[in-house]
mmCIF file of C-alpha atoms in Angstrom:
data_model
loop_
_atom_site.group_PDB
_atom_site.id
_atom_site.type_symbol
_atom_site.label_atom_id
_atom_site.label_comp_id
_atom_site.label_asym_id
_atom_site.label_seq_id
_atom_site.Cartn_x
_atom_site.Cartn_y
_atom_site.Cartn_z
ATOM 1 C CA MET H 434 100.217 10.709 65.314
ATOM 2 C CA VAL H 435 98.634 13.682 63.549
ATOM 3 C CA LYS H 436 97.664 16.407 66.038
ATOM 4 C CA GLY H 437 94.335 18.145 65.535
ATOM 5 C CA THR H 438 90.600 17.758 65.986
ATOM 6 C CA HIS H 439 90.638 14.361 64.245
ATOM 7 C CA GLN H 440 93.491 12.985 66.333
ATOM 8 C CA ALA H 441 92.485 9.439 67.267
ATOM 9 C CA VAL H 442 93.941 6.714 69.445
ATOM 10 C CA GLU H 443 95.665 4.103 67.269
ATOM 11 C CA ASP H 444 93.590 0.914 67.062
ATOM 12 C CA ALA H 445 94.935 -2.162 65.257
ATOM 13 C CA ARG H 446 91.416 -3.522 64.808
ATOM 14 C CA ASN H 447 90.914 -1.007 62.009
ATOM 15 C CA ASP H 448 93.419 -2.899 59.854
ATOM 16 C CA THR H 449 90.897 -5.679 59.297
ATOM 17 C CA VAL H 450 87.537 -3.882 59.252
ATOM 18 C CA LYS H 451 85.072 -4.720 56.506
ATOM 19 C CA ILE H 452 83.796 -1.940 54.249
ATOM 20 C CA LEU H 453 80.296 -1.928 52.745
ATOM 21 C CA ILE H 454 80.202 -0.969 49.051
ATOM 22 C CA ASN H 455 76.812 -1.005 47.348
ATOM 23 C CA GLY H 456 75.465 -3.616 49.763
ATOM 24 C CA LYS H 457 78.446 -5.994 49.705
ATOM 25 C CA PHE H 458 81.216 -6.296 52.280
ATOM 26 C CA HIS H 459 84.891 -6.174 51.365
ATOM 27 C CA ASP H 460 88.073 -6.506 53.389
ATOM 28 C CA ARG H 461 89.660 -3.113 53.951
ATOM 29 C CA SER H 462 92.609 -4.006 51.722
ATOM 30 C CA GLU H 463 90.246 -5.008 48.901
ATOM 31 C CA ALA H 464 87.679 -2.196 49.192
ATOM 32 C CA LYS H 465 87.793 -0.431 45.826
ATOM 33 C CA ILE H 466 85.760 1.887 43.593
ATOM 34 C CA SER H 467 86.184 2.271 39.835
ATOM 35 C CA VAL H 468 88.445 5.049 38.527
ATOM 36 C CA PHE H 469 85.382 6.052 36.480
ATOM 37 C CA ASP H 470 83.432 6.862 39.647
ATOM 38 C CA SER H 471 82.052 10.418 39.641
ATOM 39 C CA GLY H 472 83.576 11.141 43.027
ATOM 40 C CA TYR H 473 87.065 10.207 41.871
ATOM 41 C CA LEU H 474 86.772 11.949 38.508
ATOM 42 C CA VAL H 475 85.288 15.304 39.527
ATOM 43 C CA GLY H 476 84.475 15.207 43.261
ATOM 44 C CA ASP H 477 80.791 14.679 42.434
ATOM 45 C CA GLY H 478 79.259 13.299 45.595
ATOM 46 C CA VAL H 479 78.126 13.970 49.149
ATOM 47 C CA TRP H 480 78.987 12.423 52.479
ATOM 48 C CA GLU H 481 78.108 12.357 56.143
ATOM 49 C CA ALA H 482 79.910 11.216 59.290
ATOM 50 C CA PHE H 483 78.610 10.431 62.762
ATOM 51 C CA ARG H 484 79.555 8.735 66.013
ATOM 52 C CA VAL H 485 78.326 5.520 67.605
ATOM 53 C CA HIS H 486 78.077 5.220 71.384
ATOM 54 C CA GLN H 487 76.700 2.110 73.102
ATOM 55 C CA GLY H 488 75.296 0.937 69.775
ATOM 56 C CA LYS H 489 73.394 4.196 69.247
ATOM 57 C CA LEU H 490 73.879 6.340 66.131
ATOM 58 C CA ILE H 491 74.290 9.748 67.742
ATOM 59 C CA PHE H 492 72.160 12.598 66.313
ATOM 60 C CA ILE H 493 71.412 10.360 63.327
ATOM 61 C CA ASP H 494 68.228 12.178 62.281
ATOM 62 C CA GLN H 495 70.115 15.470 61.972
ATOM 63 C CA HIS H 496 72.919 13.843 60.001
ATOM 64 C CA LEU H 497 70.614 12.041 57.570
ATOM 65 C CA ASN H 498 68.512 15.144 57.027
ATOM 66 C CA ARG H 499 71.701 16.969 56.022
ATOM 67 C CA LEU H 500 72.765 14.108 53.728
ATOM 68 C CA TRP H 501 69.398 14.009 51.967
ATOM 69 C CA GLN H 502 69.383 17.796 51.621
ATOM 70 C CA SER H 503 72.903 17.803 50.148
ATOM 71 C CA ALA H 504 71.994 15.063 47.668
ATOM 72 C CA LYS H 505 68.908 16.992 46.580
ATOM 73 C CA VAL H 506 70.913 20.181 46.086
ATOM 74 C CA ILE H 507 73.291 18.516 43.601
ATOM 75 C CA GLY H 508 70.589 16.423 41.937
ATOM 76 C CA ILE H 509 71.387 12.911 43.176
ATOM 77 C CA ASP H 510 68.227 10.815 43.394
ATOM 78 C CA ILE H 511 68.777 8.526 46.385
ATOM 79 C CA PRO H 512 67.336 5.084 45.537
ATOM 80 C CA PHE H 513 66.844 3.966 49.138
ATOM 81 C CA SER H 514 65.182 5.263 52.291
ATOM 82 C CA LYS H 515 66.794 6.629 55.434
ATOM 83 C CA GLU H 516 65.615 3.491 57.232
ATOM 84 C CA GLU H 517 67.377 1.282 54.680
ATOM 85 C CA LEU H 518 70.582 3.262 55.080
ATOM 86 C CA ILE H 519 70.392 2.925 58.879
ATOM 87 C CA THR H 520 69.930 -0.840 58.431
ATOM 88 C CA ASN H 521 73.089 -1.009 56.312
ATOM 89 C CA VAL H 522 75.010 1.000 58.907
ATOM 90 C CA HIS H 523 73.936 -1.458 61.603
ATOM 91 C CA ARG H 524 74.963 -4.364 59.330
ATOM 92 C CA THR H 525 78.400 -2.779 59.049
ATOM 93 C CA LEU H 526 78.671 -2.324 62.809
ATOM 94 C CA GLU H 527 77.548 -5.886 63.455
ATOM 95 C CA ILE H 528 79.960 -7.588 61.051
ATOM 96 C CA ASN H 529 82.836 -5.601 62.576
ATOM 97 C CA GLY H 530 81.760 -6.245 66.171
ATOM 98 C CA MET H 531 81.408 -2.525 66.859
ATOM 99 C CA ARG H 532 79.377 -0.891 69.593
ATOM 100 C CA ASP H 533 81.251 1.988 71.222
ATOM 101 C CA HIS H 534 83.820 4.666 70.299
ATOM 102 C CA VAL H 535 83.051 4.194 66.606
ATOM 103 C CA HIS H 536 83.158 6.721 63.775
ATOM 104 C CA VAL H 537 81.069 6.056 60.656
ATOM 105 C CA ARG H 538 81.495 7.772 57.299
ATOM 106 C CA VAL H 539 78.812 7.392 54.634
ATOM 107 C CA MET H 540 79.835 8.450 51.127
ATOM 108 C CA MET H 541 77.533 8.653 48.129
ATOM 109 C CA THR H 542 78.649 9.606 44.618
ATOM 110 C CA ARG H 543 76.594 10.120 41.476
ATOM 111 C CA GLY H 544 77.875 6.823 40.081
ATOM 112 C CA ILE H 545 80.072 5.414 37.304
ATOM 113 C CA LYS H 546 80.760 7.532 34.237
ATOM 114 C CA LYS H 547 80.936 6.220 30.669
ATOM 115 C CA THR H 548 83.987 8.414 30.107
ATOM 116 C CA PRO H 549 85.884 11.014 32.163
ATOM 117 C CA SER H 550 83.584 14.045 32.156
ATOM 118 C CA GLN H 551 81.700 16.482 34.364
ATOM 119 C CA ASP H 552 78.446 15.795 32.496
ATOM 120 C CA PRO H 553 75.975 13.932 34.757
ATOM 121 C CA ARG H 554 74.225 12.603 31.655
ATOM 122 C CA LEU H 555 77.230 10.357 31.047
ATOM 123 C CA THR H 556 76.617 8.516 34.324
ATOM 124 C CA ILE H 557 75.821 4.866 33.521
ATOM 125 C CA SER H 558 75.049 3.515 36.994
ATOM 126 C CA GLY H 559 73.050 4.444 40.040
ATOM 127 C CA PRO H 560 74.723 6.195 42.984
ATOM 128 C CA ASN H 561 77.656 4.409 44.609
ATOM 129 C CA LEU H 562 77.273 4.015 48.370
ATOM 130 C CA VAL H 563 80.232 3.323 50.644
ATOM 131 C CA ILE H 564 80.038 2.885 54.425
ATOM 132 C CA ILE H 565 83.275 2.942 56.410
ATOM 133 C CA ALA H 566 83.101 2.293 60.147
ATOM 134 C CA GLU H 567 86.241 2.469 62.288
ATOM 135 C CA PHE H 568 87.145 2.103 65.933
ATOM 136 C CA LYS H 569 88.018 5.700 66.811
ATOM 137 C CA ALA H 570 88.412 7.204 70.246
ATOM 138 C CA ALA H 571 89.495 10.834 70.346
ATOM 139 C CA ALA H 572 93.040 11.252 71.632
ATOM 140 C CA GLU H 573 93.322 13.080 74.936
ATOM 141 C CA GLU H 574 96.163 15.332 73.750
ATOM 142 C CA SER H 575 94.089 17.621 71.552
ATOM 143 C CA LYS H 576 91.064 17.425 73.820
ATOM 144 C CA ASN H 577 92.973 18.452 76.943
ATOM 145 C CA LEU H 578 95.872 20.553 75.670
ATOM 146 C CA GLY H 579 94.038 22.223 72.784
ATOM 147 C CA ILE H 580 95.110 23.042 69.244
ATOM 148 C CA SER H 581 96.656 25.966 67.396
ATOM 149 C CA LEU H 582 95.160 27.684 64.337
ATOM 150 C CA PHE H 583 96.630 29.684 61.479
ATOM 151 C CA THR H 584 94.504 32.089 59.453
ATOM 152 C CA SER H 585 94.574 30.926 55.855
ATOM 153 C CA THR H 586 94.493 33.192 52.809
ATOM 154 C CA ILE H 587 91.990 30.735 51.279
ATOM 155 C CA ARG H 588 88.525 32.194 51.822
ATOM 156 C CA ARG H 589 85.223 30.477 52.470
ATOM 157 C CA GLY H 590 83.195 31.282 49.391
ATOM 158 C CA SER H 591 79.700 32.606 48.947
ATOM 159 C CA PRO H 592 76.763 30.278 48.258
ATOM 160 C CA ASP H 593 76.365 31.388 44.654
ATOM 161 C CA TYR H 594 79.246 29.211 43.439
ATOM 162 C CA LEU H 595 79.781 26.488 46.061
ATOM 163 C CA ASP H 596 77.507 26.767 49.061
ATOM 164 C CA PRO H 597 79.631 26.227 52.198
ATOM 165 C CA ARG H 598 76.718 24.325 53.735
ATOM 166 C CA LEU H 599 77.046 21.604 51.094
ATOM 167 C CA ASN H 600 78.837 18.578 52.559
ATOM 168 C CA CYS H 601 80.287 17.485 49.236
ATOM 169 C CA HIS H 602 83.364 15.614 48.064
ATOM 170 C CA SER H 603 84.833 18.799 46.615
ATOM 171 C CA LYS H 604 87.013 19.856 49.569
ATOM 172 C CA LEU H 605 90.125 21.062 47.758
ATOM 173 C CA HIS H 606 89.919 24.642 49.048
ATOM 174 C CA GLU H 607 89.767 23.340 52.619
ATOM 175 C CA VAL H 608 92.721 21.048 51.971
ATOM 176 C CA GLN H 609 94.662 24.054 50.631
ATOM 177 C CA ALA H 610 93.816 26.022 53.766
ATOM 178 C CA LEU H 611 94.961 23.158 55.986
ATOM 179 C CA ILE H 612 98.225 22.813 54.077
ATOM 180 C CA GLN H 613 98.935 26.513 54.660
ATOM 181 C CA ALA H 614 98.303 26.045 58.383
ATOM 182 C CA ILE H 615 100.531 22.986 58.631
ATOM 183 C CA GLU H 616 103.334 24.733 56.758
ATOM 184 C CA ALA H 617 102.996 27.643 59.201
ATOM 185 C CA GLY H 618 103.450 25.244 62.124
ATOM 186 C CA ALA H 619 99.806 25.189 63.264
ATOM 187 C CA ASP H 620 97.445 22.240 63.670
ATOM 188 C CA GLU H 621 94.510 23.466 61.592
ATOM 189 C CA ALA H 622 93.312 26.475 59.595
ATOM 190 C CA LEU H 623 91.020 29.350 60.497
ATOM 191 C CA MET H 624 89.159 30.637 57.428
ATOM 192 C CA LEU H 625 87.645 34.055 56.748
ATOM 193 C CA ASP H 626 84.590 34.731 54.600
ATOM 194 C CA VAL H 627 84.524 36.805 51.399
ATOM 195 C CA ASN H 628 84.094 39.975 53.491
ATOM 196 C CA GLY H 629 87.063 39.302 55.756
ATOM 197 C CA PHE H 630 85.046 38.233 58.790
ATOM 198 C CA VAL H 631 85.864 35.021 60.663
ATOM 199 C CA SER H 632 83.847 32.158 59.211
ATOM 200 C CA THR H 633 84.968 28.688 60.233
ATOM 201 C CA CYS H 634 87.905 26.297 60.198
ATOM 202 C CA ASN H 635 88.916 23.900 57.451
ATOM 203 C CA ALA H 636 87.050 20.972 59.040
ATOM 204 C CA THR H 637 85.321 22.360 62.144
ATOM 205 C CA ASN H 638 83.240 25.334 63.265
ATOM 206 C CA PHE H 639 84.819 28.153 65.269
ATOM 207 C CA PHE H 640 83.577 29.745 68.513
ATOM 208 C CA MET H 641 85.129 32.346 70.792
ATOM 209 C CA VAL H 642 84.299 33.573 74.289
ATOM 210 C CA LYS H 643 84.299 37.259 75.168
ATOM 211 C CA GLY H 644 83.383 38.021 78.756
ATOM 212 C CA GLU H 645 80.125 36.206 79.438
ATOM 213 C CA GLU H 646 79.226 35.881 75.763
ATOM 214 C CA VAL H 647 79.895 33.120 73.251
ATOM 215 C CA TRP H 648 80.423 34.271 69.663
ATOM 216 C CA THR H 649 80.270 32.317 66.416
ATOM 217 C CA SER H 650 79.858 33.352 62.805
ATOM 218 C CA THR H 651 76.522 34.164 61.184
ATOM 219 C CA GLY H 652 76.536 30.736 59.543
ATOM 220 C CA GLU H 653 76.265 32.223 56.054
ATOM 221 C CA TYR H 654 79.715 31.041 55.016
ATOM 222 C CA CYS H 655 80.252 27.846 56.970
ATOM 223 C CA MET H 656 79.119 24.258 57.179
ATOM 224 C CA ASN H 657 75.834 23.951 59.051
ATOM 225 C CA GLY H 658 77.557 21.728 61.610
ATOM 226 C CA ILE H 659 75.475 19.364 63.712
ATOM 227 C CA THR H 660 77.750 19.910 66.727
ATOM 228 C CA ARG H 661 77.740 23.669 66.088
ATOM 229 C CA GLY H 662 73.943 23.675 66.211
ATOM 230 C CA ASN H 663 73.896 21.595 69.363
ATOM 231 C CA VAL H 664 76.338 23.926 71.126
ATOM 232 C CA ILE H 665 74.114 26.883 70.240
ATOM 233 C CA LYS H 666 71.209 24.835 71.622
ATOM 234 C CA VAL H 667 72.858 24.082 74.981
ATOM 235 C CA CYS H 668 73.858 27.734 75.326
ATOM 236 C CA ALA H 669 70.168 28.638 75.114
ATOM 237 C CA GLN H 670 69.204 25.866 77.541
ATOM 238 C CA HIS H 671 71.682 27.045 80.170
ATOM 239 C CA GLY H 672 71.203 30.787 79.862
ATOM 240 C CA ILE H 673 74.509 31.460 78.101
ATOM 241 C CA LYS H 674 74.317 34.308 75.607
ATOM 242 C CA CYS H 675 75.419 32.981 72.219
ATOM 243 C CA LEU H 676 75.716 35.515 69.396
ATOM 244 C CA GLN H 677 75.812 34.535 65.725
ATOM 245 C CA LYS H 678 77.455 37.625 64.292
ATOM 246 C CA ASN H 679 80.209 39.082 62.139
ATOM 247 C CA PHE H 680 83.536 39.566 63.881
ATOM 248 C CA SER H 681 87.132 39.935 62.759
ATOM 249 C CA LEU H 682 90.592 38.771 63.773
ATOM 250 C CA PHE H 683 90.798 41.934 65.892
ATOM 251 C CA ASP H 684 88.123 40.397 68.138
ATOM 252 C CA VAL H 685 89.578 36.895 67.984
ATOM 253 C CA TYR H 686 93.058 37.891 69.126
ATOM 254 C CA GLY H 687 91.495 39.471 72.220
ATOM 255 C CA ALA H 688 89.216 36.532 73.042
ATOM 256 C CA ASP H 689 89.140 35.085 76.545
ATOM 257 C CA GLU H 690 88.662 31.578 75.168
ATOM 258 C CA ALA H 691 88.188 29.873 71.831
ATOM 259 C CA PHE H 692 87.136 26.402 70.740
ATOM 260 C CA VAL H 693 86.077 24.480 67.666
ATOM 261 C CA THR H 694 83.286 21.969 67.229
ATOM 262 C CA GLY H 695 82.980 18.827 65.150
ATOM 263 C CA THR H 696 81.334 15.425 65.112
ATOM 264 C CA PHE H 697 84.498 13.512 65.954
ATOM 265 C CA GLY H 698 86.161 15.708 68.564
ATOM 266 C CA GLY H 699 83.096 17.384 70.059
ATOM 267 C CA LEU H 700 84.460 20.608 71.601
ATOM 268 C CA THR H 701 88.215 21.137 71.257
ATOM 269 C CA PRO H 702 89.873 24.154 72.898
ATOM 270 C CA VAL H 703 91.955 26.525 70.772
ATOM 271 C CA VAL H 704 94.967 27.813 72.678
ATOM 272 C CA LYS H 705 96.846 29.770 69.997
ATOM 273 C CA ILE H 706 95.911 31.585 66.783
ATOM 274 C CA ASP H 707 98.511 32.980 64.397
ATOM 275 C CA GLY H 708 101.135 32.583 67.104
ATOM 276 C CA LYS H 709 99.115 34.584 69.651
ATOM 277 C CA PRO H 710 97.985 32.807 72.845
ATOM 278 C CA ILE H 711 94.247 32.819 73.501
ATOM 279 C CA GLY H 712 93.263 33.521 77.088
ATOM 280 C CA ASN H 713 95.641 31.732 79.428
ATOM 281 C CA GLY H 714 96.644 29.226 76.731
ATOM 282 C CA SER H 715 94.544 26.348 78.051
ATOM 283 C CA CYS H 716 90.963 25.095 78.062
ATOM 284 C CA GLY H 717 88.873 27.824 79.681
ATOM 285 C CA PRO H 718 85.938 27.447 82.097
ATOM 286 C CA VAL H 719 83.214 28.323 79.562
ATOM 287 C CA THR H 720 84.593 25.813 77.063
ATOM 288 C CA SER H 721 84.804 23.184 79.790
ATOM 289 C CA ASN H 722 81.197 23.811 80.897
ATOM 290 C CA LEU H 723 79.870 23.751 77.340
ATOM 291 C CA ARG H 724 81.668 20.476 76.718
ATOM 292 C CA GLN H 725 79.886 18.970 79.719
ATOM 293 C CA PHE H 726 76.532 20.329 78.536
ATOM 294 C CA TYR H 727 77.128 18.907 75.035
ATOM 295 C CA GLU H 728 78.088 15.521 76.476
ATOM 296 C CA GLY H 729 74.824 15.702 78.409
ATOM 297 C CA LEU H 730 72.984 15.891 75.082
ATOM 298 C CA ILE H 731 74.718 12.690 74.022
ATOM 299 C CA VAL H 732 73.586 11.000 77.242
ATOM 300 C CA GLU H 733 70.028 12.034 76.373
ATOM 301 C CA GLU H 734 70.473 10.430 72.950
ATOM 302 C CA LEU H 735 71.379 7.134 74.622
ATOM 303 C CA LYS H 736 68.143 6.898 76.592
#
């Protein structure tokens, strides 16, 4: 089992799930996209992932707004409405008998190319839409015991060449950062921005606790995470001072607590960074309280 924020409980039901590709269902073993697909050829596409609890698509409006924004940024004209996409997600859940502890990934590429090329004018089909839903419950190990991070030499870039807020298929720099972390014996990677300040992690957003304050990056060089935004929201609701600011590894190594946020794992404590223990090396009280407050938001979504 792979340890980290996406560590899930093994579920044999996922071996036989049906995948929706452009409106048609396929057995998992037969779910295929052409090698001429824009996403496969040049990473030309966008995606979104969200959780399902008690049949409810959690924070779905926020996720779809981000998907539509990302598609607009790279010039993909989505040929269906948000309501139609939600209908197809529910079709996927229904055919797989899914209702709870489900993770859904929606992927949309520019479409099929006439020949291998970056040029969008050589696209000969409409966008390809794939919906993958799996039974996924977060494993207790990472949630309770926490994860370790390693600071990668791969930087989060500035928005003038690949905006970090763009949830696109081009994730190679994040994969490189994660590989560095794994080779260093850590679970995931901490990434700095172009100025050397702490930005984010390879797949999650980073927070630290200093005294009675919660710190996170300015957001200029990281994914505009839905969970990140909701944690900032619950801090405001409960009178916890949350600062979006520049800070360095000097500050991080002296943090009282640290945690990362993501759609799948929610809030996951960070217990070690670059071999240095954070706080007492376990989930701290502020992290624990914020996790409860965030889970309260999910309960509100279910009403």
